[in-house]
Short mmCIF file of C-alpha atoms in Angstrom, two decimals:
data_model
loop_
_atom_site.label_atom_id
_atom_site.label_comp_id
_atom_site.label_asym_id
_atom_site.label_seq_id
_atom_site.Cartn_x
_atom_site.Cartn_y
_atom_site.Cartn_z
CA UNK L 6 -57.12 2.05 3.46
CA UNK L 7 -57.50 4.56 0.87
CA UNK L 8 -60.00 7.35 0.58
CA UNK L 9 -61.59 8.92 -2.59
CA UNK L 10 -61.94 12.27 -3.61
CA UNK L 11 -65.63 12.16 -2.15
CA UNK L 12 -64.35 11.80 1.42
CA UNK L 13 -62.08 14.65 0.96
CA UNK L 14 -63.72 17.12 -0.72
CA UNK L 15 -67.28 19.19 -1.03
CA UNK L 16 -67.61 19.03 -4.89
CA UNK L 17 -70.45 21.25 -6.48
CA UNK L 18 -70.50 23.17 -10.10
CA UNK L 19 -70.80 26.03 -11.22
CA UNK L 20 -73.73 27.89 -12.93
CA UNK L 21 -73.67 30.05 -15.71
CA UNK L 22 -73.10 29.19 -19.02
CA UNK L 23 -69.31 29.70 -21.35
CA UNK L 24 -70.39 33.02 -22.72
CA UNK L 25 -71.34 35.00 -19.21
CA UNK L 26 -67.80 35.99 -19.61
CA UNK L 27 -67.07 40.02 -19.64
CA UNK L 28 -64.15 41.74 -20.88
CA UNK L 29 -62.69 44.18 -17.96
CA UNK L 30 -64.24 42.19 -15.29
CA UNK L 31 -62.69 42.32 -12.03
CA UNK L 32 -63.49 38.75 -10.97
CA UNK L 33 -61.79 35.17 -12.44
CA UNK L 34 -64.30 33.45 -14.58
CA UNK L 35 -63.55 29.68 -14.92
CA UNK L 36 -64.62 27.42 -17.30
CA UNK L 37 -63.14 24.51 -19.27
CA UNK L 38 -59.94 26.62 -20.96
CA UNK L 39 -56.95 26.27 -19.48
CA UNK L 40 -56.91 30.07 -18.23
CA UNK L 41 -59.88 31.63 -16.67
CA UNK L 42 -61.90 34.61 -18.34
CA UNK L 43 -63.19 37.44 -16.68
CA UNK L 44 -66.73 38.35 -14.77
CA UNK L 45 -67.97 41.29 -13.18
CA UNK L 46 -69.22 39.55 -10.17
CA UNK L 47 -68.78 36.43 -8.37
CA UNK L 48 -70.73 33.86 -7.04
CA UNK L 49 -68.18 31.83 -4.65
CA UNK L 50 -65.33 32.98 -2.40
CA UNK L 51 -63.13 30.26 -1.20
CA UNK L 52 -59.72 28.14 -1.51
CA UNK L 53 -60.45 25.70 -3.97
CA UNK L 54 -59.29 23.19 -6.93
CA UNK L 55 -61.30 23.67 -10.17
CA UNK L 56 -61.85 20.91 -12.77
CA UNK L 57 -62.57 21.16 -16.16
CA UNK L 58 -65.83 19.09 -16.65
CA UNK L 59 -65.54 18.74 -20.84
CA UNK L 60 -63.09 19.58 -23.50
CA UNK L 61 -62.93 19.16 -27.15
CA UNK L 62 -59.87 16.86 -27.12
CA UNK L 63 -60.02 16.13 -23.48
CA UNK L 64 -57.27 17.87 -22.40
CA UNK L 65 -58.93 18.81 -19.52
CA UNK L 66 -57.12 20.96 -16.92
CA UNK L 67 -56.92 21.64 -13.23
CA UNK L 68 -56.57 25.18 -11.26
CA UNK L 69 -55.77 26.18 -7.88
CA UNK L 70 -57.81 29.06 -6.79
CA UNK L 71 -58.03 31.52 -3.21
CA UNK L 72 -60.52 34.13 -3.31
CA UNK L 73 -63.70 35.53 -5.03
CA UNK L 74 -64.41 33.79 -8.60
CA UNK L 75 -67.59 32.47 -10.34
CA UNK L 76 -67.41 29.29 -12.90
CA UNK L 77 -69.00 27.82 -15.69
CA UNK L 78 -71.85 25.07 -15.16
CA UNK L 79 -69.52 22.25 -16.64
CA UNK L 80 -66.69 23.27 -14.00
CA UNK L 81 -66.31 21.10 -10.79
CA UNK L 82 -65.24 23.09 -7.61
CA UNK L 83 -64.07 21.20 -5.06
CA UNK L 84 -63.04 22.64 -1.52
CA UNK L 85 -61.21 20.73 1.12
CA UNK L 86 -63.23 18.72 4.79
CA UNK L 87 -61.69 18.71 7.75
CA UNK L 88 -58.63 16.72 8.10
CA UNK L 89 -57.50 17.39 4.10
CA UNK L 90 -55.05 19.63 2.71
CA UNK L 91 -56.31 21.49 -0.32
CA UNK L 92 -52.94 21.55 -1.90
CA UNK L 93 -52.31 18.49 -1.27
CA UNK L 94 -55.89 17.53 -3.25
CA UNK L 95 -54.73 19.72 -6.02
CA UNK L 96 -51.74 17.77 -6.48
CA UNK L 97 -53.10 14.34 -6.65
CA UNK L 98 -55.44 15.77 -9.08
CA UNK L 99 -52.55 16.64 -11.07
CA UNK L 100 -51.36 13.22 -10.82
CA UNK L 101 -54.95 11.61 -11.83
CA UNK L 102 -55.15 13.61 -14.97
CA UNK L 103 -53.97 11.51 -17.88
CA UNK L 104 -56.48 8.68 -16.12
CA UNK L 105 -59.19 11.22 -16.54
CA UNK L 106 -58.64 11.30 -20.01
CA UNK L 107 -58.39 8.11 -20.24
CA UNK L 108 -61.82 7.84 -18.20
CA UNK L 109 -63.69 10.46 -20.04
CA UNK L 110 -67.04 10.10 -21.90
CA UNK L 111 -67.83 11.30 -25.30
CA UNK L 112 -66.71 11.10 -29.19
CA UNK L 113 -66.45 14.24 -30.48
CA UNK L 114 -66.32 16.57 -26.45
CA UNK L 115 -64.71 14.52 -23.51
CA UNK L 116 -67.09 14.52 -20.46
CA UNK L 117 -65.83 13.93 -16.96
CA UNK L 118 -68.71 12.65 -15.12
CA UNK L 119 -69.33 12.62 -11.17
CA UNK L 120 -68.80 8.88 -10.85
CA UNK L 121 -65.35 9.62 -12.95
CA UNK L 122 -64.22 12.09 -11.06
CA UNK L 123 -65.35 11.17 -7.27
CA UNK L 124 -63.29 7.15 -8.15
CA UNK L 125 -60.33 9.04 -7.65
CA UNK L 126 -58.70 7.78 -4.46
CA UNK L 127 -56.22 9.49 -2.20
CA UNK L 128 -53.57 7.75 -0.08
CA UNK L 129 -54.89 7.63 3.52
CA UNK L 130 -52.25 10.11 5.41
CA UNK L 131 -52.99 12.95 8.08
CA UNK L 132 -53.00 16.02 7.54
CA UNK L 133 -49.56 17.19 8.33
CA UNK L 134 -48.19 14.88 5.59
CA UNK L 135 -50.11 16.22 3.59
CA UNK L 136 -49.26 19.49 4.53
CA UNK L 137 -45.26 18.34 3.56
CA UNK L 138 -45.86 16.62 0.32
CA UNK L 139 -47.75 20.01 -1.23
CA UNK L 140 -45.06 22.12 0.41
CA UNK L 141 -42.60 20.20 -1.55
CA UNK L 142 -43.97 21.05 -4.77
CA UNK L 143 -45.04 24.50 -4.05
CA UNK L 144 -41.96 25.63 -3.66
CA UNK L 145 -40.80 24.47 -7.02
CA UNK L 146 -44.02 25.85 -8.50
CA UNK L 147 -43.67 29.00 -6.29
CA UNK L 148 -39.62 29.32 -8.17
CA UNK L 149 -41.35 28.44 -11.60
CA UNK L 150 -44.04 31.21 -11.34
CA UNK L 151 -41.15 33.54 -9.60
CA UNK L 152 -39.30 33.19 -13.28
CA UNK L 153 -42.02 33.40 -15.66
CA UNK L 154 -42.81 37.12 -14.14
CA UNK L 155 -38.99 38.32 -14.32
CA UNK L 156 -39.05 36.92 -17.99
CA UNK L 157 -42.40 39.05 -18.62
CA UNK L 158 -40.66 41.79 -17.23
CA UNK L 159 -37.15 41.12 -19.35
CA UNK L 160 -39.66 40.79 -22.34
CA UNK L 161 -41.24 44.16 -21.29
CA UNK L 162 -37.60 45.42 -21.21
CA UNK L 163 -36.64 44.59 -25.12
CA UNK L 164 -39.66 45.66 -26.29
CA UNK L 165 -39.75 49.28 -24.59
CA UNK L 166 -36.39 49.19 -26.11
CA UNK L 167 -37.37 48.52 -29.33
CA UNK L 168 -40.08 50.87 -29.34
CA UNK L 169 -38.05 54.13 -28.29
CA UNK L 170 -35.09 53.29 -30.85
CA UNK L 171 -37.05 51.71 -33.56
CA UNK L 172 -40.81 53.08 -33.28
CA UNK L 173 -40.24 56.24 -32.14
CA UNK L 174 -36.88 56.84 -33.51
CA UNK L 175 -35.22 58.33 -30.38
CA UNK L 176 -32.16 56.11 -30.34
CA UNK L 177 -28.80 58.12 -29.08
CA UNK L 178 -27.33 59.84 -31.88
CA UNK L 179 -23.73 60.88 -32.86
CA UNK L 180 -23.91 63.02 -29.39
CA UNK L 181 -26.27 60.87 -27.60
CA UNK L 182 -29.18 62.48 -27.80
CA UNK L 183 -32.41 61.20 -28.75
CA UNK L 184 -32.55 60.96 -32.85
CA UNK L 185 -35.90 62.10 -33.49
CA UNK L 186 -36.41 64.76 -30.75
CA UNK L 187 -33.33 66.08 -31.34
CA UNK L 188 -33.98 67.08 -35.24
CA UNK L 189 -32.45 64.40 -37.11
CA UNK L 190 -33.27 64.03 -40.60
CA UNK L 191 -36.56 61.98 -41.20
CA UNK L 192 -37.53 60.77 -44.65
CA UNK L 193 -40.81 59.18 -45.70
CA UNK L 194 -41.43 55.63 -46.48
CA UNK L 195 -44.42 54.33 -48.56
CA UNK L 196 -44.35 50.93 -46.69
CA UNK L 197 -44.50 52.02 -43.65
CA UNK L 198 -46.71 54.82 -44.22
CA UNK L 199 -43.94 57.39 -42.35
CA UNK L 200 -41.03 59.14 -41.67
CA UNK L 201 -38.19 56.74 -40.51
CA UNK L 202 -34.20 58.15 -40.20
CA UNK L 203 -32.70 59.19 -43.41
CA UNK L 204 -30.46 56.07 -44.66
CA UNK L 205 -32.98 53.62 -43.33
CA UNK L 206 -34.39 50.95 -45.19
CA UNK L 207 -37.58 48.59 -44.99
CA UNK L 208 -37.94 45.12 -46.14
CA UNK L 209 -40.08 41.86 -45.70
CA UNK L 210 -38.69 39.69 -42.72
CA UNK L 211 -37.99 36.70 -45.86
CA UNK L 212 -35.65 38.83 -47.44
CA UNK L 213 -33.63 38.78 -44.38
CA UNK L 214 -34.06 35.27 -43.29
CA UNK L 215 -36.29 31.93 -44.14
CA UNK L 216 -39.96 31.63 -42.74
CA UNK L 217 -41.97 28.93 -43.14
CA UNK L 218 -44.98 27.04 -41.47
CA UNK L 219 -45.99 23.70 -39.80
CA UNK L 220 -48.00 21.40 -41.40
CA UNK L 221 -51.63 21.95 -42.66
CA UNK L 222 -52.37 18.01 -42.37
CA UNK L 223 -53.60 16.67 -39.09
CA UNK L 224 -51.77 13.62 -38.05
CA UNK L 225 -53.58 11.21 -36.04
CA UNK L 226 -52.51 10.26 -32.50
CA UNK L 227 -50.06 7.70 -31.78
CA UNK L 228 -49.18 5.57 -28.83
CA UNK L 229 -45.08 6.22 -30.06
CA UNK L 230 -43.80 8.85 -31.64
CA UNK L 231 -42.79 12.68 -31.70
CA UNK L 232 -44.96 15.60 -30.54
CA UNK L 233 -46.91 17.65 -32.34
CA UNK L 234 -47.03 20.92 -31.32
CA UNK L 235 -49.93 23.36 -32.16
CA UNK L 236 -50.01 27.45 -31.11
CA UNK L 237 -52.13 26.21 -27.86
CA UNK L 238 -48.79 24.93 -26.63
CA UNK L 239 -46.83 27.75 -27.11
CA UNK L 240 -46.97 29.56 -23.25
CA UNK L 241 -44.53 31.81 -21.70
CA UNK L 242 -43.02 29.61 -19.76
CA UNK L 243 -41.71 27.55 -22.38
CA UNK L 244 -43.77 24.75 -24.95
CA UNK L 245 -45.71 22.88 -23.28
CA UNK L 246 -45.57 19.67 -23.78
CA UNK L 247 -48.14 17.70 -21.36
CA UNK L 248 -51.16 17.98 -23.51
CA UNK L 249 -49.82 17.50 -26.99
CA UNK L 250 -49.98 14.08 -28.18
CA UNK L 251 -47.72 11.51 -30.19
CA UNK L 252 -47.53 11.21 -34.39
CA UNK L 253 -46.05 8.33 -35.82
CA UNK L 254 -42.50 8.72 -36.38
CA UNK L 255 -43.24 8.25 -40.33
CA UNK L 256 -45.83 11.43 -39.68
CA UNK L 257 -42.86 13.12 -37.63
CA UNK L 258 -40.57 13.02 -40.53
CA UNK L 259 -43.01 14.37 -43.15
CA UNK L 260 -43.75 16.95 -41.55
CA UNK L 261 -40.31 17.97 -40.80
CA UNK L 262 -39.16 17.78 -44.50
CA UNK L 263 -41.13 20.57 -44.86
CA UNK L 264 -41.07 22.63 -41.43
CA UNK L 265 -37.85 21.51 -38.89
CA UNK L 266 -37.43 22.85 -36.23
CA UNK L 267 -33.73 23.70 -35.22
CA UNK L 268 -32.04 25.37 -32.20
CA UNK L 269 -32.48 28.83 -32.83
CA UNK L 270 -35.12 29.42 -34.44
CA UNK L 271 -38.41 31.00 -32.58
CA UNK L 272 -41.82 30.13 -33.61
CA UNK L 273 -45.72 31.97 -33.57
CA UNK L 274 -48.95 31.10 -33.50
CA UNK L 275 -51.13 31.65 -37.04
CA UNK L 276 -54.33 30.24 -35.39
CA UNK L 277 -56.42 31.58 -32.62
CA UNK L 278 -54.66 33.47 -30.41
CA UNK L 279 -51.90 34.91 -33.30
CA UNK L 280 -48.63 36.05 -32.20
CA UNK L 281 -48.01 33.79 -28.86
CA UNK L 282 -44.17 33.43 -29.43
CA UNK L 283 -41.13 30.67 -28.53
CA UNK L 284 -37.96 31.13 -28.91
CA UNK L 285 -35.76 27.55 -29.17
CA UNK L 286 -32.52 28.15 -27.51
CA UNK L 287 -32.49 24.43 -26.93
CA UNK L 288 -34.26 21.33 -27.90
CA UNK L 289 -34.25 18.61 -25.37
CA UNK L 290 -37.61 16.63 -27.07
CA UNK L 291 -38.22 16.35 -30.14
CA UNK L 292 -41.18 17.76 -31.86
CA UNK L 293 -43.28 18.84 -35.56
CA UNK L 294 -45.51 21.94 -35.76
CA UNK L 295 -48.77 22.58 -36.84
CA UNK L 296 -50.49 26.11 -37.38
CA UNK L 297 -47.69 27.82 -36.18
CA UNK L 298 -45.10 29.93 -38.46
CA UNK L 299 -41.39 29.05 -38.29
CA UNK L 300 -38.88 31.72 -38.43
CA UNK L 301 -35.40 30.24 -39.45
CA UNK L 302 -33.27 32.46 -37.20
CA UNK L 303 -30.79 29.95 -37.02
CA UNK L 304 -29.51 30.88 -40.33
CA UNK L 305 -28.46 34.03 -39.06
CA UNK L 306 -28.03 34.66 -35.90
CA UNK L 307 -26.35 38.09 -36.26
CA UNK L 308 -30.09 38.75 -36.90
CA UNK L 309 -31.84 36.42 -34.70
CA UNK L 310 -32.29 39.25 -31.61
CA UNK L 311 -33.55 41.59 -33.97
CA UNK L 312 -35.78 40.03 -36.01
CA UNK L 313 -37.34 38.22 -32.79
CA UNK L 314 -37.57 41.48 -31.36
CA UNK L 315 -38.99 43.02 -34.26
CA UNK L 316 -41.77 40.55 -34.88
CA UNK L 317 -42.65 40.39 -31.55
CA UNK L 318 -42.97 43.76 -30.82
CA UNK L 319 -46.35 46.28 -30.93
CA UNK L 320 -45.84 47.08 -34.71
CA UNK L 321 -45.14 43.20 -35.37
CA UNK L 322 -48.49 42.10 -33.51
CA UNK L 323 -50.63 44.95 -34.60
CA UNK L 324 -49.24 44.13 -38.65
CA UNK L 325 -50.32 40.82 -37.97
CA UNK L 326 -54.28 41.44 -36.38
CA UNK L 327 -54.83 43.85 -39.08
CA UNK L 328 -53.79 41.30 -41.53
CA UNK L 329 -55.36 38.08 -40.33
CA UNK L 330 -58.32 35.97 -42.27
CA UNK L 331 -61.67 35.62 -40.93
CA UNK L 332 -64.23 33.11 -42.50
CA UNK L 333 -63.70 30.11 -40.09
CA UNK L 334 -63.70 29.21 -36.76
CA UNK L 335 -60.91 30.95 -35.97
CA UNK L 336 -58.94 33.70 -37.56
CA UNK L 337 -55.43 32.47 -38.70
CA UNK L 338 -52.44 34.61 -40.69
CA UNK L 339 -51.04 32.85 -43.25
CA UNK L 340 -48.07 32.29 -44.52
CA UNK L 341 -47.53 35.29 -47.13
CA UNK L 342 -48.83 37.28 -43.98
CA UNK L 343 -45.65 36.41 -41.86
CA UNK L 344 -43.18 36.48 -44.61
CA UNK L 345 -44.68 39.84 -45.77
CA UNK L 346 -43.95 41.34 -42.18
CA UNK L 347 -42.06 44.73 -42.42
CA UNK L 348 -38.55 44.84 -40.86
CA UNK L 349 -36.94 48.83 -40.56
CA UNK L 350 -33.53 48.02 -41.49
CA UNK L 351 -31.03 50.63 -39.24
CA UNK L 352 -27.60 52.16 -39.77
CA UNK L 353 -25.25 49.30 -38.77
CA UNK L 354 -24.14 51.31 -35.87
CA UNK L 355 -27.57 51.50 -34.52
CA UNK L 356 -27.95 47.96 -35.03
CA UNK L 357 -25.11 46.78 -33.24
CA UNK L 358 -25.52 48.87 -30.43
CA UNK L 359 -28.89 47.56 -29.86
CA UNK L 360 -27.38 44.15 -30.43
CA UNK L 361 -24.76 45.12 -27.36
CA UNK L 362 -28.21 46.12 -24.66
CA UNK L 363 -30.64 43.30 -26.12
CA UNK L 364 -28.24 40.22 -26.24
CA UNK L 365 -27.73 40.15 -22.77
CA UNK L 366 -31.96 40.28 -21.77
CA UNK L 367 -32.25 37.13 -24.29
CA UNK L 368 -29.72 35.61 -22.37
CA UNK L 369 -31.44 35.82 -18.96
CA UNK L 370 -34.83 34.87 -20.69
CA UNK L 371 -33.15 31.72 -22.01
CA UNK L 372 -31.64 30.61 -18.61
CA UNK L 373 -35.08 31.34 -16.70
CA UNK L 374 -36.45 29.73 -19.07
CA UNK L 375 -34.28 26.74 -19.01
CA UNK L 376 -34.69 26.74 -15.48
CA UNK L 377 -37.81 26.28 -15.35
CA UNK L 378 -37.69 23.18 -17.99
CA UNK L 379 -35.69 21.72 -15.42
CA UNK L 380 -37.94 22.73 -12.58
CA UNK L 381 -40.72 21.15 -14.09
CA UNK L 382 -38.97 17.56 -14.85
CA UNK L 383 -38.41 17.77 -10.72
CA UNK L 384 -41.73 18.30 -10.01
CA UNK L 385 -43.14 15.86 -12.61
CA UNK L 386 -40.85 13.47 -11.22
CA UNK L 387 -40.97 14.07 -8.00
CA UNK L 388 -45.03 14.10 -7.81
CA UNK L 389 -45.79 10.54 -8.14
CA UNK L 390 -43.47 9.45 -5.78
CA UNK L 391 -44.33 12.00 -2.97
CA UNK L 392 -48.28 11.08 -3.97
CA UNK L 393 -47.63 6.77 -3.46
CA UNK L 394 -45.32 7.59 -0.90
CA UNK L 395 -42.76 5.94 -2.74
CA UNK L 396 -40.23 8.96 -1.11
CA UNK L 397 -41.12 10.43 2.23
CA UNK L 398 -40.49 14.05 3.30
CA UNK L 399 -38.48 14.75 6.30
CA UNK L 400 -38.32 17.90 8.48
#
């Protein structure tokens, strides 16, 4: 006979409200986002799964936590009785969530309520099969988090790059030796402001390749279809694709007349958080874009490492906050924005040697990342078999 989540777990809530959160606190501060703010002190200190009680659009979102946090009043904490696995619970959550959504309360914010939430049931196992099953997928998660840090640290890698030869200006010269430390000739230039190598040039990213953006419409939900993918889906593990939602194929192919996506190409966010980047090496589901600016490096790819590097780098984000729009919700670039960025074109030596040390970090960022694509399809396959013990673990 089954349990439910009630006979598992202690559930209780947290207590302070969204906006308790401080910038530069030490302390995890959970709510209903996807991430978790910060606090500067903390109210529980345990091993527990977290549950988004609401969200706008109901994509609500579960956490795994060990160690000293506080939470948001609308955020269910649940920690593991005696005889149940914590991971384990954390994984059938996982499993339950597109029936919470489905569950959820509300028109315009999704509620999970108690009832909701406590119907969940849990196959009836001890608690060393339990112990097995979350093993199983922790070491696949454990591999998926392992790649997403050596990609921040490749990403780290370019952009220090970048920075020294094309910020600073202390690329190796004729006798390699750093260019601007060294004396070489400077000149200044009124778009930038400053001195940049003599024979240099600057020029707006569209002169050098096509940019455009995702829709502005907002195509309604469909039970069959294509994605739509919005900047809250762009992550750096990859675009994330299990809480964006179906258009209608008809909707798909608008908006692509005006914004496709190829192989390629790398995208950004205009909306919210600006300047969360993708690059798509590959595209193994199809998809449309909304709010997010489309850089057609496909076109040239003898530029694509650059100009990804380029946009992405401290100048790139910092020309893009100091250039955003204010006046709504949320602040958002816009399209003349991104097209308007400023790309230092080098000597073609310069460029090519960069070309010759940056290529080869892309490369390792694209299989990591592809990796963990493929990771993830395991796991999501594997999880509802190993939950309805449709596949057994062995030792």
């Amino acid at each position: 006979m089954n349990k439910t989540l009630e006979d598992a777990c202690h559930i209780r809530t947290g207590k302070l409200n969204a906006n308790a959160a401080v910038e530069g606190g030490v302390y995890p501060f959970f709510t209903c986002a996807e991430y978790p703010d910060e606090i500067d002190h903390y109210a529980f200190d345990d091993s527990v799964v977290l549950v988004a009680g609401n969200n706008a659009r109901g994509n609500f979102h579960v956490n795994r936590y060990e160690g000293k946090f506080n939470a948001y009043q609308r955020t269910y904490i649940l920690s593991a009785k005696a005889g149940y696995n914590i991971d384990f619970i954390y994984y059938a959550l996982k499993l339950e969530l597109k029936r919470l959504r489905e569950k959820a309360q509300g028109s315009q914010t999704k509620f999970l309520t108690m009832p909701i939430l406590t119907s969940i049931s849990l196959r009836n196992i001890t608690y060393d099969e339990q112990y097995d099953i979350a093993n199983k997928l922790i070491a696949i998660d454990n591999k998926i988090e392992l790649n997403n840090q050596i990609n921040v640290e490749l990403e780290a890698m370019a952009k220090t790059l970048y920075d020294y030869w094309f910020e600073q200006f202390d690329f190796p010269d004729a006798d390699g030796k750093p260019y601007k430390s060294s004396g070489g000739k400077m000149v200044y230039n009124e778009t930038l402001k400053r001195e940049i190598p003599e024979g240099w040039d600057v020029r707006p990213v569209s002169e050098i390749i096509e940019v455009r953006d995702g829709t502005h419409d907002s195509p309604k939900p469909s039970e069959k279809g294509e994605y739509l993918i919005t900047s809250k889906h762009l992550q750096p593990s990859g675009i994330d694709f299990s809480n964006a939602y179906f258009i209608s194929y008809e909707d798909f192919e608008a908006v692509n007349k005006r914004s496709k996506v190829d192989e390629g190409d790398f995208l950004i966010s205009m909306i919210g958080t600006i300047g969360l980047s993708q690059w798509v090496m590959k595209i193994p589901t199809p998809f449309a874009i909304k709010n997010i600016g489309l850089f057609k490096t496909s076109q040239s790819p003898e530029y694509a490492d650059y100009i990804f590097v380029s946009v992405t780098s401290s100048y790139g984000k910092a020309y893009l906050q100091q250039n955003q729009s204010t006046g709504t919700s949320q602040p958002y670039v816009t399209l003349g924005t991104l097209r308007g960025i400023p790309i230092t074109i080098p000597s073609k030596k310069v460029f090519d040697d960069f070309n010759i040390k940056v290529k080869p970090i892309h490369k390792l960022l694209y299989e990591n990342a592809t990796e963990n694509q493929k990771l993830v399809e395991l796991r999501d396959w594997l999880l509802p078999m190993l939950m309805n013990g449709q596949v057994t673990v062995k030792s």
